[in-house]
PDB file of C-alpha atoms and ligand atoms in Angstrom:
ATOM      1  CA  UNK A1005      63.157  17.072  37.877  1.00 88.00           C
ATOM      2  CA  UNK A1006      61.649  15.449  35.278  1.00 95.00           C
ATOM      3  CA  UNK A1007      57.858  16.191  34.406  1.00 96.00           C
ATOM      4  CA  UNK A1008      55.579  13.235  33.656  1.00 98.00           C
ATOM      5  CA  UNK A1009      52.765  13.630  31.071  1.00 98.00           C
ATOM      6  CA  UNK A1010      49.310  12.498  30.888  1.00 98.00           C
ATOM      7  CA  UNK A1011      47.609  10.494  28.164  1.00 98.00           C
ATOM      8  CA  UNK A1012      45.596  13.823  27.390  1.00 98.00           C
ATOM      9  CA  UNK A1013      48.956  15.791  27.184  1.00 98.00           C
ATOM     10  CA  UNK A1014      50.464  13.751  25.065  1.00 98.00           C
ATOM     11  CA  UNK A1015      48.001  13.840  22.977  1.00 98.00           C
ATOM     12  CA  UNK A1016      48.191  17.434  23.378  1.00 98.00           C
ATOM     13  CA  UNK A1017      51.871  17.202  22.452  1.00 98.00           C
ATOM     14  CA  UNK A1018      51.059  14.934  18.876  1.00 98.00           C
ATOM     15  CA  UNK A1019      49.644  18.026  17.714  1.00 98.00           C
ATOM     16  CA  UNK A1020      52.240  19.905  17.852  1.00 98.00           C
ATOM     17  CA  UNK A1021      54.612  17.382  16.877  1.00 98.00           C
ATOM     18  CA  UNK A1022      52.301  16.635  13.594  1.00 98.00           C
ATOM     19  CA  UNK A1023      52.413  20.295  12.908  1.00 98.00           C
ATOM     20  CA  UNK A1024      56.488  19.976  13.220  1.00 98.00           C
ATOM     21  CA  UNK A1025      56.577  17.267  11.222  1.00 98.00           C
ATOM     22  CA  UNK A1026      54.480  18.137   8.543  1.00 98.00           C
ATOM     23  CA  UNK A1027      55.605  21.079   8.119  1.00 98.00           C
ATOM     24  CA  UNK A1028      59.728  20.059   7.793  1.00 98.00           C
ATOM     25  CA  UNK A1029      58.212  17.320   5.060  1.00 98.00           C
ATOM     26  CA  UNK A1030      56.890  20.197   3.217  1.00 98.00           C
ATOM     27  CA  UNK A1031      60.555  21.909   3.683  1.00 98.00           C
ATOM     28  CA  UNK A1032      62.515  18.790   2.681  1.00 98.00           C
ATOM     29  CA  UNK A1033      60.860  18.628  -0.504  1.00 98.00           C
ATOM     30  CA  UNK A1034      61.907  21.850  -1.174  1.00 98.00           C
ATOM     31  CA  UNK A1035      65.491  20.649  -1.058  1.00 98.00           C
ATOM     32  CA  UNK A1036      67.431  20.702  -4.334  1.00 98.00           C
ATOM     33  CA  UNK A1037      70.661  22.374  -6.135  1.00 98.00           C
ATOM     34  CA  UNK A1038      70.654  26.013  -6.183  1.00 98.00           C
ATOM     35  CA  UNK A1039      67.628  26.616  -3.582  1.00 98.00           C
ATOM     36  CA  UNK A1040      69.810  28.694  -0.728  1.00 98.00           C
ATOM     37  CA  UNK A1041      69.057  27.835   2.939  1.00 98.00           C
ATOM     38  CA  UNK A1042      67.629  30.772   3.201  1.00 98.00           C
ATOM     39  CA  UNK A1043      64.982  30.036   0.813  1.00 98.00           C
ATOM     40  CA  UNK A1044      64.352  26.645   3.370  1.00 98.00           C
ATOM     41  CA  UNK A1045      63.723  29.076   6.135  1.00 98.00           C
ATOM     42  CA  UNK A1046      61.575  31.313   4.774  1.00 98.00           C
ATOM     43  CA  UNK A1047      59.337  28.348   3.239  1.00 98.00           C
ATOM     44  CA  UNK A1048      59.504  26.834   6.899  1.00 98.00           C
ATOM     45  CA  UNK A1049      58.360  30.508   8.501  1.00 98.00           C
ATOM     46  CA  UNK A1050      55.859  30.253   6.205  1.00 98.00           C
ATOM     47  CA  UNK A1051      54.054  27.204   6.855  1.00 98.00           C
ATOM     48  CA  UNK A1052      54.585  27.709  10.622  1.00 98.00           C
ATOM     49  CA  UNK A1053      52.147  30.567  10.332  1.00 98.00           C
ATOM     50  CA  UNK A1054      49.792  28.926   8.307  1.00 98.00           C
ATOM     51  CA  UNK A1055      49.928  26.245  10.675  1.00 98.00           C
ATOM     52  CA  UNK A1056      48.611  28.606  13.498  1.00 98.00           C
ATOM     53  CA  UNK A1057      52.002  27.898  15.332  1.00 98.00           C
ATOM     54  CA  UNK A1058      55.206  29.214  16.765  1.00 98.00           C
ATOM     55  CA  UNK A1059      58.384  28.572  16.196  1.00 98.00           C
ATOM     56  CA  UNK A1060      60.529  27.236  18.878  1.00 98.00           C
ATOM     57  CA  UNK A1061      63.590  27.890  17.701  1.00 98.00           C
ATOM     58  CA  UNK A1062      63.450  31.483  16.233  1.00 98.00           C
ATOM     59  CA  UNK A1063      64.811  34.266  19.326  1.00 97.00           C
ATOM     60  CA  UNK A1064      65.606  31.003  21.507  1.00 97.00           C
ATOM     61  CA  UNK A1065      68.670  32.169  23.926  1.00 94.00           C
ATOM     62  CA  UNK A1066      71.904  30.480  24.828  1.00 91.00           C
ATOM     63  CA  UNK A1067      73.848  33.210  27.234  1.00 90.00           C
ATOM     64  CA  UNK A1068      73.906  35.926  25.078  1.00 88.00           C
ATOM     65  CA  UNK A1069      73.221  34.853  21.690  1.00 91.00           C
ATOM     66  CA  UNK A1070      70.059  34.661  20.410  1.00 96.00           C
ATOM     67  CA  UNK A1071      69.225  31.886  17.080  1.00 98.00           C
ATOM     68  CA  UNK A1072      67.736  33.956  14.152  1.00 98.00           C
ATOM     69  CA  UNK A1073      65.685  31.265  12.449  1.00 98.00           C
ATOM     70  CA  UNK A1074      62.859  28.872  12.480  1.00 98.00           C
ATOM     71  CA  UNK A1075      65.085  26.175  10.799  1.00 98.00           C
ATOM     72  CA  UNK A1076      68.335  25.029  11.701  1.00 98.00           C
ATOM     73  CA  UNK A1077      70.311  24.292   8.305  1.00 98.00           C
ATOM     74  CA  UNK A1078      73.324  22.074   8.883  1.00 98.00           C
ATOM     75  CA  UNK A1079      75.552  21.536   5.344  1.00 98.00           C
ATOM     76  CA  UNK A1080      78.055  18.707   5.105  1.00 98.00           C
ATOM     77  CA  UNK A1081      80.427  19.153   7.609  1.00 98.00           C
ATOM     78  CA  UNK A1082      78.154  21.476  10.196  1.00 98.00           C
ATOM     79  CA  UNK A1083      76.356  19.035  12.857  1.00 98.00           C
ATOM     80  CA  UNK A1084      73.502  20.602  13.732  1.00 98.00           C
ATOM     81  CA  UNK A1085      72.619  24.794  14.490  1.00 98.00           C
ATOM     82  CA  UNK A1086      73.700  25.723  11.195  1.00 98.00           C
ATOM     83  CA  UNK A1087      71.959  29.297  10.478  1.00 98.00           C
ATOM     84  CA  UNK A1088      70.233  29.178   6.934  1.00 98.00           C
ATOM     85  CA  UNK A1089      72.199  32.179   4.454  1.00 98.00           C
ATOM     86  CA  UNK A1090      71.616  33.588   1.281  1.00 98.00           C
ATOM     87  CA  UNK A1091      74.910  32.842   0.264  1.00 98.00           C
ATOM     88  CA  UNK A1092      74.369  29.090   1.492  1.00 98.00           C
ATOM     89  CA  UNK A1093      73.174  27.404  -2.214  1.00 98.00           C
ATOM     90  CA  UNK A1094      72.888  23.817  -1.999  1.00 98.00           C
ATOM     91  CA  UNK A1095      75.014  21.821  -4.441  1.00 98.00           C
ATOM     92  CA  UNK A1096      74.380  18.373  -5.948  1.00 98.00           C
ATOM     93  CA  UNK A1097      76.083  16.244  -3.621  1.00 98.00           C
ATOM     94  CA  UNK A1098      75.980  17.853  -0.257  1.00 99.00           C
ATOM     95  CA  UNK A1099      73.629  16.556   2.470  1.00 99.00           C
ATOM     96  CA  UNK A1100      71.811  18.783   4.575  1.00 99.00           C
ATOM     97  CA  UNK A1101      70.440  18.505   8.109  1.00 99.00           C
ATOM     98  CA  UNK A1102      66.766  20.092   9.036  1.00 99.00           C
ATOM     99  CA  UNK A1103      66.425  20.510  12.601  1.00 98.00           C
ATOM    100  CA  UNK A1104      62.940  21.993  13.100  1.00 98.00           C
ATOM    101  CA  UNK A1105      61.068  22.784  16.129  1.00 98.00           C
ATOM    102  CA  UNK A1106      57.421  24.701  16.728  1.00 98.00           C
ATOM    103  CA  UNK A1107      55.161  25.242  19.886  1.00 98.00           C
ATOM    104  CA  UNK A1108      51.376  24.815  19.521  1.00 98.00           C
ATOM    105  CA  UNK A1109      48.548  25.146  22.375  1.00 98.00           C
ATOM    106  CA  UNK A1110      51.558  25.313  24.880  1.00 98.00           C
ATOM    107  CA  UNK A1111      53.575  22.289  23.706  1.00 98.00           C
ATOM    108  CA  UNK A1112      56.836  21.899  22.137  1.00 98.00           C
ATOM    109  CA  UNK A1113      57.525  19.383  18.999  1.00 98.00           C
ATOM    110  CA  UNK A1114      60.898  18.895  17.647  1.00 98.00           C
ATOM    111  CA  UNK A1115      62.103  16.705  14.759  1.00 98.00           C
ATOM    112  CA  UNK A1116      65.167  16.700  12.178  1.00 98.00           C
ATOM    113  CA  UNK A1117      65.997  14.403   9.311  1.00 98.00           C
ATOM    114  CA  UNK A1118      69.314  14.684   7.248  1.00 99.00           C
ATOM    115  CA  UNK A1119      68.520  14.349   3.701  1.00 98.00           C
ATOM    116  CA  UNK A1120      70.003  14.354   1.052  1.00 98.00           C
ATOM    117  CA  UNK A1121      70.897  17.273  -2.526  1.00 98.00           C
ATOM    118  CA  UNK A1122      70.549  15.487  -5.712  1.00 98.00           C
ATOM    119  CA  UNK A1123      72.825  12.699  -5.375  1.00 98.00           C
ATOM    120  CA  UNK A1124      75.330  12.171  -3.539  1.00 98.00           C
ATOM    121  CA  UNK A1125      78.224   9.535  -2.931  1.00 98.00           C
ATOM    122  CA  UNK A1126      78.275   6.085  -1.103  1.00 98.00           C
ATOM    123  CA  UNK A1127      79.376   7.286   2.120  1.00 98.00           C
ATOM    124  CA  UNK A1128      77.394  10.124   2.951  1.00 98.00           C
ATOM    125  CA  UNK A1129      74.143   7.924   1.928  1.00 98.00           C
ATOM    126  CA  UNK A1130      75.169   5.659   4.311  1.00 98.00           C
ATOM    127  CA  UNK A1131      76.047   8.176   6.971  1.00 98.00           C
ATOM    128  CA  UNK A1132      72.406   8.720   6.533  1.00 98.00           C
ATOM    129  CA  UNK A1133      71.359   5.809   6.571  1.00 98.00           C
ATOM    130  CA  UNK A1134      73.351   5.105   9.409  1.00 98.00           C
ATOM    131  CA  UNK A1135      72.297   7.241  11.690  1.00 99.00           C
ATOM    132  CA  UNK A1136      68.365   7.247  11.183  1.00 98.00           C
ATOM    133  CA  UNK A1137      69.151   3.464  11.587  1.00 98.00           C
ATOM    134  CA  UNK A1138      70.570   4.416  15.207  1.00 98.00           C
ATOM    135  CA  UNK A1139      67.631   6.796  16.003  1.00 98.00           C
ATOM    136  CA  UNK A1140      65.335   3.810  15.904  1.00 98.00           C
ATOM    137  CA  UNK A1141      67.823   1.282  17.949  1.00 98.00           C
ATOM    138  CA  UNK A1142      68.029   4.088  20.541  1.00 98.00           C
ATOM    139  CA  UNK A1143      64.007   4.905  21.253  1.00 98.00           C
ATOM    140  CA  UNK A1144      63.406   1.112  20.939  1.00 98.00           C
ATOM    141  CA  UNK A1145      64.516   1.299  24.018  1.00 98.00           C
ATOM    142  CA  UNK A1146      62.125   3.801  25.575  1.00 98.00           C
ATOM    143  CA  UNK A1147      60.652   1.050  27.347  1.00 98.00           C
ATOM    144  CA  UNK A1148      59.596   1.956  31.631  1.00 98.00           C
ATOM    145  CA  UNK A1149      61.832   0.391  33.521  1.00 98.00           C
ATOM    146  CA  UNK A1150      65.066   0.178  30.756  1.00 98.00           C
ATOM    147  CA  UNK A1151      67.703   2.668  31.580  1.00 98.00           C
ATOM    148  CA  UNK A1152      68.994   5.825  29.707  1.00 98.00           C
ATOM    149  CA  UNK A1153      72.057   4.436  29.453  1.00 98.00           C
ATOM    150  CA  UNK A1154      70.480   1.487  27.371  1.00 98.00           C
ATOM    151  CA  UNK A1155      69.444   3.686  24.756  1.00 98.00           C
ATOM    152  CA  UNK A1156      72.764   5.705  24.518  1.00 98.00           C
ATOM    153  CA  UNK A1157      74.823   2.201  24.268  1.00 98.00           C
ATOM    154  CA  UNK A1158      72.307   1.261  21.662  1.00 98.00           C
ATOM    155  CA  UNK A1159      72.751   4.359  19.417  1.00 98.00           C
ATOM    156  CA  UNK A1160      76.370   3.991  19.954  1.00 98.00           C
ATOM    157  CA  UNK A1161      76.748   0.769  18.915  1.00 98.00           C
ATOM    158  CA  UNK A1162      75.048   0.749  15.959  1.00 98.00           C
ATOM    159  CA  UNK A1163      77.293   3.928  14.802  1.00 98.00           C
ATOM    160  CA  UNK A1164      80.669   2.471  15.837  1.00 98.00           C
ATOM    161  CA  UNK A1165      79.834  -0.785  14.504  1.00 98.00           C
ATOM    162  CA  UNK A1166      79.872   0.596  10.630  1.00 98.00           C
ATOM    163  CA  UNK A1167      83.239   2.666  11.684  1.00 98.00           C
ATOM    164  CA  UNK A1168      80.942   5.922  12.619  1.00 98.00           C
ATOM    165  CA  UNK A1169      80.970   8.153  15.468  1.00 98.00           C
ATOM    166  CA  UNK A1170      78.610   9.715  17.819  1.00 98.00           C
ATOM    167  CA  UNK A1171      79.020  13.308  18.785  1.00 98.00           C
ATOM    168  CA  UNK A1172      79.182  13.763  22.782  1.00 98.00           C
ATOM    169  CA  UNK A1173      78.903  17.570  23.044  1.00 98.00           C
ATOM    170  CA  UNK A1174      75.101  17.692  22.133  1.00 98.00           C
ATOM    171  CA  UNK A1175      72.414  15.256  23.578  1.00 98.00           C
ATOM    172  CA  UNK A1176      68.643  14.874  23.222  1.00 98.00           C
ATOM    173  CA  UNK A1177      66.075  15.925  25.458  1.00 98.00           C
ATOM    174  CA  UNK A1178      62.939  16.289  27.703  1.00 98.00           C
ATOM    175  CA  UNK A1179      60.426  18.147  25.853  1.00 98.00           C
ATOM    176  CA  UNK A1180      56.795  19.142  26.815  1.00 98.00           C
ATOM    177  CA  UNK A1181      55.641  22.919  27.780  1.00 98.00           C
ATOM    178  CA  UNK A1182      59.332  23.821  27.467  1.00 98.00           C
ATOM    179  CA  UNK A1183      61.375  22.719  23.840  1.00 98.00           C
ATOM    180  CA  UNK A1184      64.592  21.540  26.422  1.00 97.00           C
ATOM    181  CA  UNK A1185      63.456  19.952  29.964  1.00 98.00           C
ATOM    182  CA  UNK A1186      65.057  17.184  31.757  1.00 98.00           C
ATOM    183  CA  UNK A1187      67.118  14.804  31.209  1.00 98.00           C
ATOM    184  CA  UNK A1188      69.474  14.517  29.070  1.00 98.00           C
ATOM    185  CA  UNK A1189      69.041  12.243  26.414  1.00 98.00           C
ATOM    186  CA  UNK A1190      72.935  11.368  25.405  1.00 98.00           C
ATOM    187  CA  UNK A1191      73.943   9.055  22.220  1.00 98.00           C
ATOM    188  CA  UNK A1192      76.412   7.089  23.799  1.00 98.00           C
ATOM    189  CA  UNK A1193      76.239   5.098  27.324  1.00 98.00           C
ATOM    190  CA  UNK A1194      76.553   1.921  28.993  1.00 98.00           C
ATOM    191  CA  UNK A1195      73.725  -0.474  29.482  1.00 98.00           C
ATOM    192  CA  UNK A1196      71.914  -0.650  32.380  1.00 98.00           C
ATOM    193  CA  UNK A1197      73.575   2.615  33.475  1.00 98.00           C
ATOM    194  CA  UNK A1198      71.383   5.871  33.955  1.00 97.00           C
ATOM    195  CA  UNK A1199      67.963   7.279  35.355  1.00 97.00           C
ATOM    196  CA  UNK A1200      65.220   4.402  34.722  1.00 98.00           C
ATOM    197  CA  UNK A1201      62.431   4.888  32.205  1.00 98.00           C
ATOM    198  CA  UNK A1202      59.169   5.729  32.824  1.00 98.00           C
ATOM    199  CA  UNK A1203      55.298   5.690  31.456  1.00 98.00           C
ATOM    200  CA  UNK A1204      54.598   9.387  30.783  1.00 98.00           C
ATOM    201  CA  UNK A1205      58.314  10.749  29.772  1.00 98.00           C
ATOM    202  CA  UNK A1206      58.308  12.586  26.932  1.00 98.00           C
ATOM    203  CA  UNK A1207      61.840  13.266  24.969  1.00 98.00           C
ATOM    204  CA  UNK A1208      63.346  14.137  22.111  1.00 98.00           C
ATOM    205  CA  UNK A1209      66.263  11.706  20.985  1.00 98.00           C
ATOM    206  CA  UNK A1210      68.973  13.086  18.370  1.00 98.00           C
ATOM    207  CA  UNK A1211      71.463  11.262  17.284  1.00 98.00           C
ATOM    208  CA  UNK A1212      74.114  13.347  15.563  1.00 98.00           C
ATOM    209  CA  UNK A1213      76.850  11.037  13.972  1.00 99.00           C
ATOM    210  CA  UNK A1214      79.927  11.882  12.213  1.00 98.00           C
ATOM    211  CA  UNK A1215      81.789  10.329   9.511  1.00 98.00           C
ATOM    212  CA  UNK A1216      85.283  10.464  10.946  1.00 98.00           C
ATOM    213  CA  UNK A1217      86.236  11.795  14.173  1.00 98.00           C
ATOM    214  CA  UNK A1218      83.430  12.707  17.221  1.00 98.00           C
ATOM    215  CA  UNK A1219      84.880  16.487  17.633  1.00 98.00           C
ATOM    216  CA  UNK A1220      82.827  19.504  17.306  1.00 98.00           C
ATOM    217  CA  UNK A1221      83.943  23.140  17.026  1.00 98.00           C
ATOM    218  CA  UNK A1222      81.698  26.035  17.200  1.00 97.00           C
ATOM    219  CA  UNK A1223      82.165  28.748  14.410  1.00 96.00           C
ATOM    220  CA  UNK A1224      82.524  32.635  15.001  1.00 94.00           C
ATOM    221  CA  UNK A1225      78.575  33.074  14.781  1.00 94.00           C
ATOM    222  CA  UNK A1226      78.294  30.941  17.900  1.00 94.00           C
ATOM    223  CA  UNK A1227      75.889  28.508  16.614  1.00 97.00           C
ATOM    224  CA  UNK A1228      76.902  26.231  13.632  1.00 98.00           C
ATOM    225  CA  UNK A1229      79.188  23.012  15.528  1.00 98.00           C
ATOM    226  CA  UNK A1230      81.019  21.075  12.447  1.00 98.00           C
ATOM    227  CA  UNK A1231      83.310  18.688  12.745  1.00 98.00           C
ATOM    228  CA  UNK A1232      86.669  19.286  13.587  1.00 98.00           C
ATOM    229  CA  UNK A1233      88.271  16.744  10.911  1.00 98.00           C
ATOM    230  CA  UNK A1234      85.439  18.246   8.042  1.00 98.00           C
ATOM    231  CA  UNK A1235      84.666  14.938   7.030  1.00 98.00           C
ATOM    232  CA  UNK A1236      80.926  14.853   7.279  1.00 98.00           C
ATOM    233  CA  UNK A1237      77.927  14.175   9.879  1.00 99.00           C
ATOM    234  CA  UNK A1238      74.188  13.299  10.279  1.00 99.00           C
ATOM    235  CA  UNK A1239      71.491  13.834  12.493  1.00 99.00           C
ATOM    236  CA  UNK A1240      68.077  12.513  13.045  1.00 99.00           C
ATOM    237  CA  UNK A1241      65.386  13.354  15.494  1.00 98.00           C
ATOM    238  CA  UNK A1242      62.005  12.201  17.088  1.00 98.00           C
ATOM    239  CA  UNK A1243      59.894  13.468  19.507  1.00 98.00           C
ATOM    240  CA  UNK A1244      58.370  10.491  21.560  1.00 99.00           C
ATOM    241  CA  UNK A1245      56.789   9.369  24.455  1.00 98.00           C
ATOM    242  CA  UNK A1246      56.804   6.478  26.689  1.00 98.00           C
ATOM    243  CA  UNK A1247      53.701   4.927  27.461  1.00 98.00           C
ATOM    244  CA  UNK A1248      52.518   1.674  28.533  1.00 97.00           C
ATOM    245  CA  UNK A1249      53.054   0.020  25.317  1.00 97.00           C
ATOM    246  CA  UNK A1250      56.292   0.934  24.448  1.00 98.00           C
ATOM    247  CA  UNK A1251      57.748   4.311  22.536  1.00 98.00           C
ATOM    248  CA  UNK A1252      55.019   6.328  20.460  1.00 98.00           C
ATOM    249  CA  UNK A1253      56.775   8.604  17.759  1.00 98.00           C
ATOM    250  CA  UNK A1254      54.426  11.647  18.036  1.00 98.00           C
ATOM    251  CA  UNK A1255      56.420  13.020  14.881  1.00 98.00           C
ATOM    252  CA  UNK A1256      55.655  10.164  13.359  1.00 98.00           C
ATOM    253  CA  UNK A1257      53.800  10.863   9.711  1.00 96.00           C
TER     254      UNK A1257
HETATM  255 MG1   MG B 998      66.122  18.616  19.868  1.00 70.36          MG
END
């Protein structure tokens, strides 16, 4: 079942996706050699309670485990649900992905950008480049009346058509009073396949896009997925909304 939001709860929900973003801007910048994700996390904690807000991620419960951090840190080869360490320093040349999520007057935001430490080579800056590339081709598409399956197709196409590949096990999302609601939002598709669009959805699209091949395999601490071949991957995210004009980016800056 998929709730529909007002024009006065979406605005509701740019707050809190404002705070979100904001606040993993702040983080990004931290981003350098030697900082640890650790250091990322705490920075993030920090600003969340400045902020007034929540985190959505922190304590948030799949089965039986239970994520220990505001930010998700995801180094390289991890896809997304990496859990910042101590002993994780950033190096010059890695890329890391910030998956960041808060609630705020009862609303959920959640955003991620890959960026990336000091500089790297050609093919994980296009990786990047890549996949925030496909992030926009997909929620151009958040139109009422296109298809989900019109978005997925157009997020896969733009990451198989420069020899990428889109990760199937993880989709995007409904988000509003919950951080996950319904439906799915998957990277991959076929036009003019899926549920139809409406005015008033509200969801989080993440495209998570891998270098080599799409495989994912979870590691012992039940969170970070990385690929299975270790070449790298990317991931982007918006929260947005359909409305009457087209897709609004509420964590937009
Ligand atoms: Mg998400």
């Amino acid at each position: 079942m998929i709730e529909l939001k007002s024009p006065v709860e979406i605005e509701a929900m740019r707050k809190a996706a404002q705070i979100t973003a904001e606040i993993l801007a702040e983080v990004s910048e931290k981003v350098r050699p030697g900082v640890t994700t650790a250091d990322l996390d705490r920075e993030a904690e920090r600003l969340i309670s400045r902020a007034g807000a929540r985190s959505a991620f922190k304590g948030y419960q799949v089965g039986d485990a239970t994520f220990p951090a505001v930010l998700c840190t995801s180094v390289n080869d991890e896809i997304v649900h990496g859990i910042p360490s101590e002993k994780q320093a950033l190096r010059d040349g890695d890329i890391v992905g910030l998956d960041f999520g808060v609630e705020y007057e009862g609303f959920y935001g959640d955003y991620a950008v890959t960026v990336p430490v000091g500089s790297v080579d050609v093919e994980s800056s296009s990786l990047m480049k890549v996949t925030e590339h496909c992030l926009y081709a997909g929620l151009e598409h958040f139109r009422a009346g296109e298809r989900l399956g019109d978005v997925g197709a157009a997020v896969q196409a733009v990451a198989e058509s420069e020899g990428f590949s889109v990760v199937r096990d993880f989709v995007g999302h409904g988000i509003g009073r919950a951080l996950h609601e319904d439906p799915q939002v998957p990277n991959f598709g076929k036009a003019g396949r899926g549920r139809t669009l409406k005015v008033g959805m509200v969801l989080a699209i993440e495209p998570m896009i891998n270098a080599g091949a799409p495989g994912v395999v979870i590691d012992g601490d039940g969170w970070t997925a990385r690929t299975t071949d270790t070449r790298r991957s990317a991931h982007f995210e918006h929260t947005v909304a359909i409305t009457k004009n087209g897709p609004d980016i509420l964590t937009k800056l």
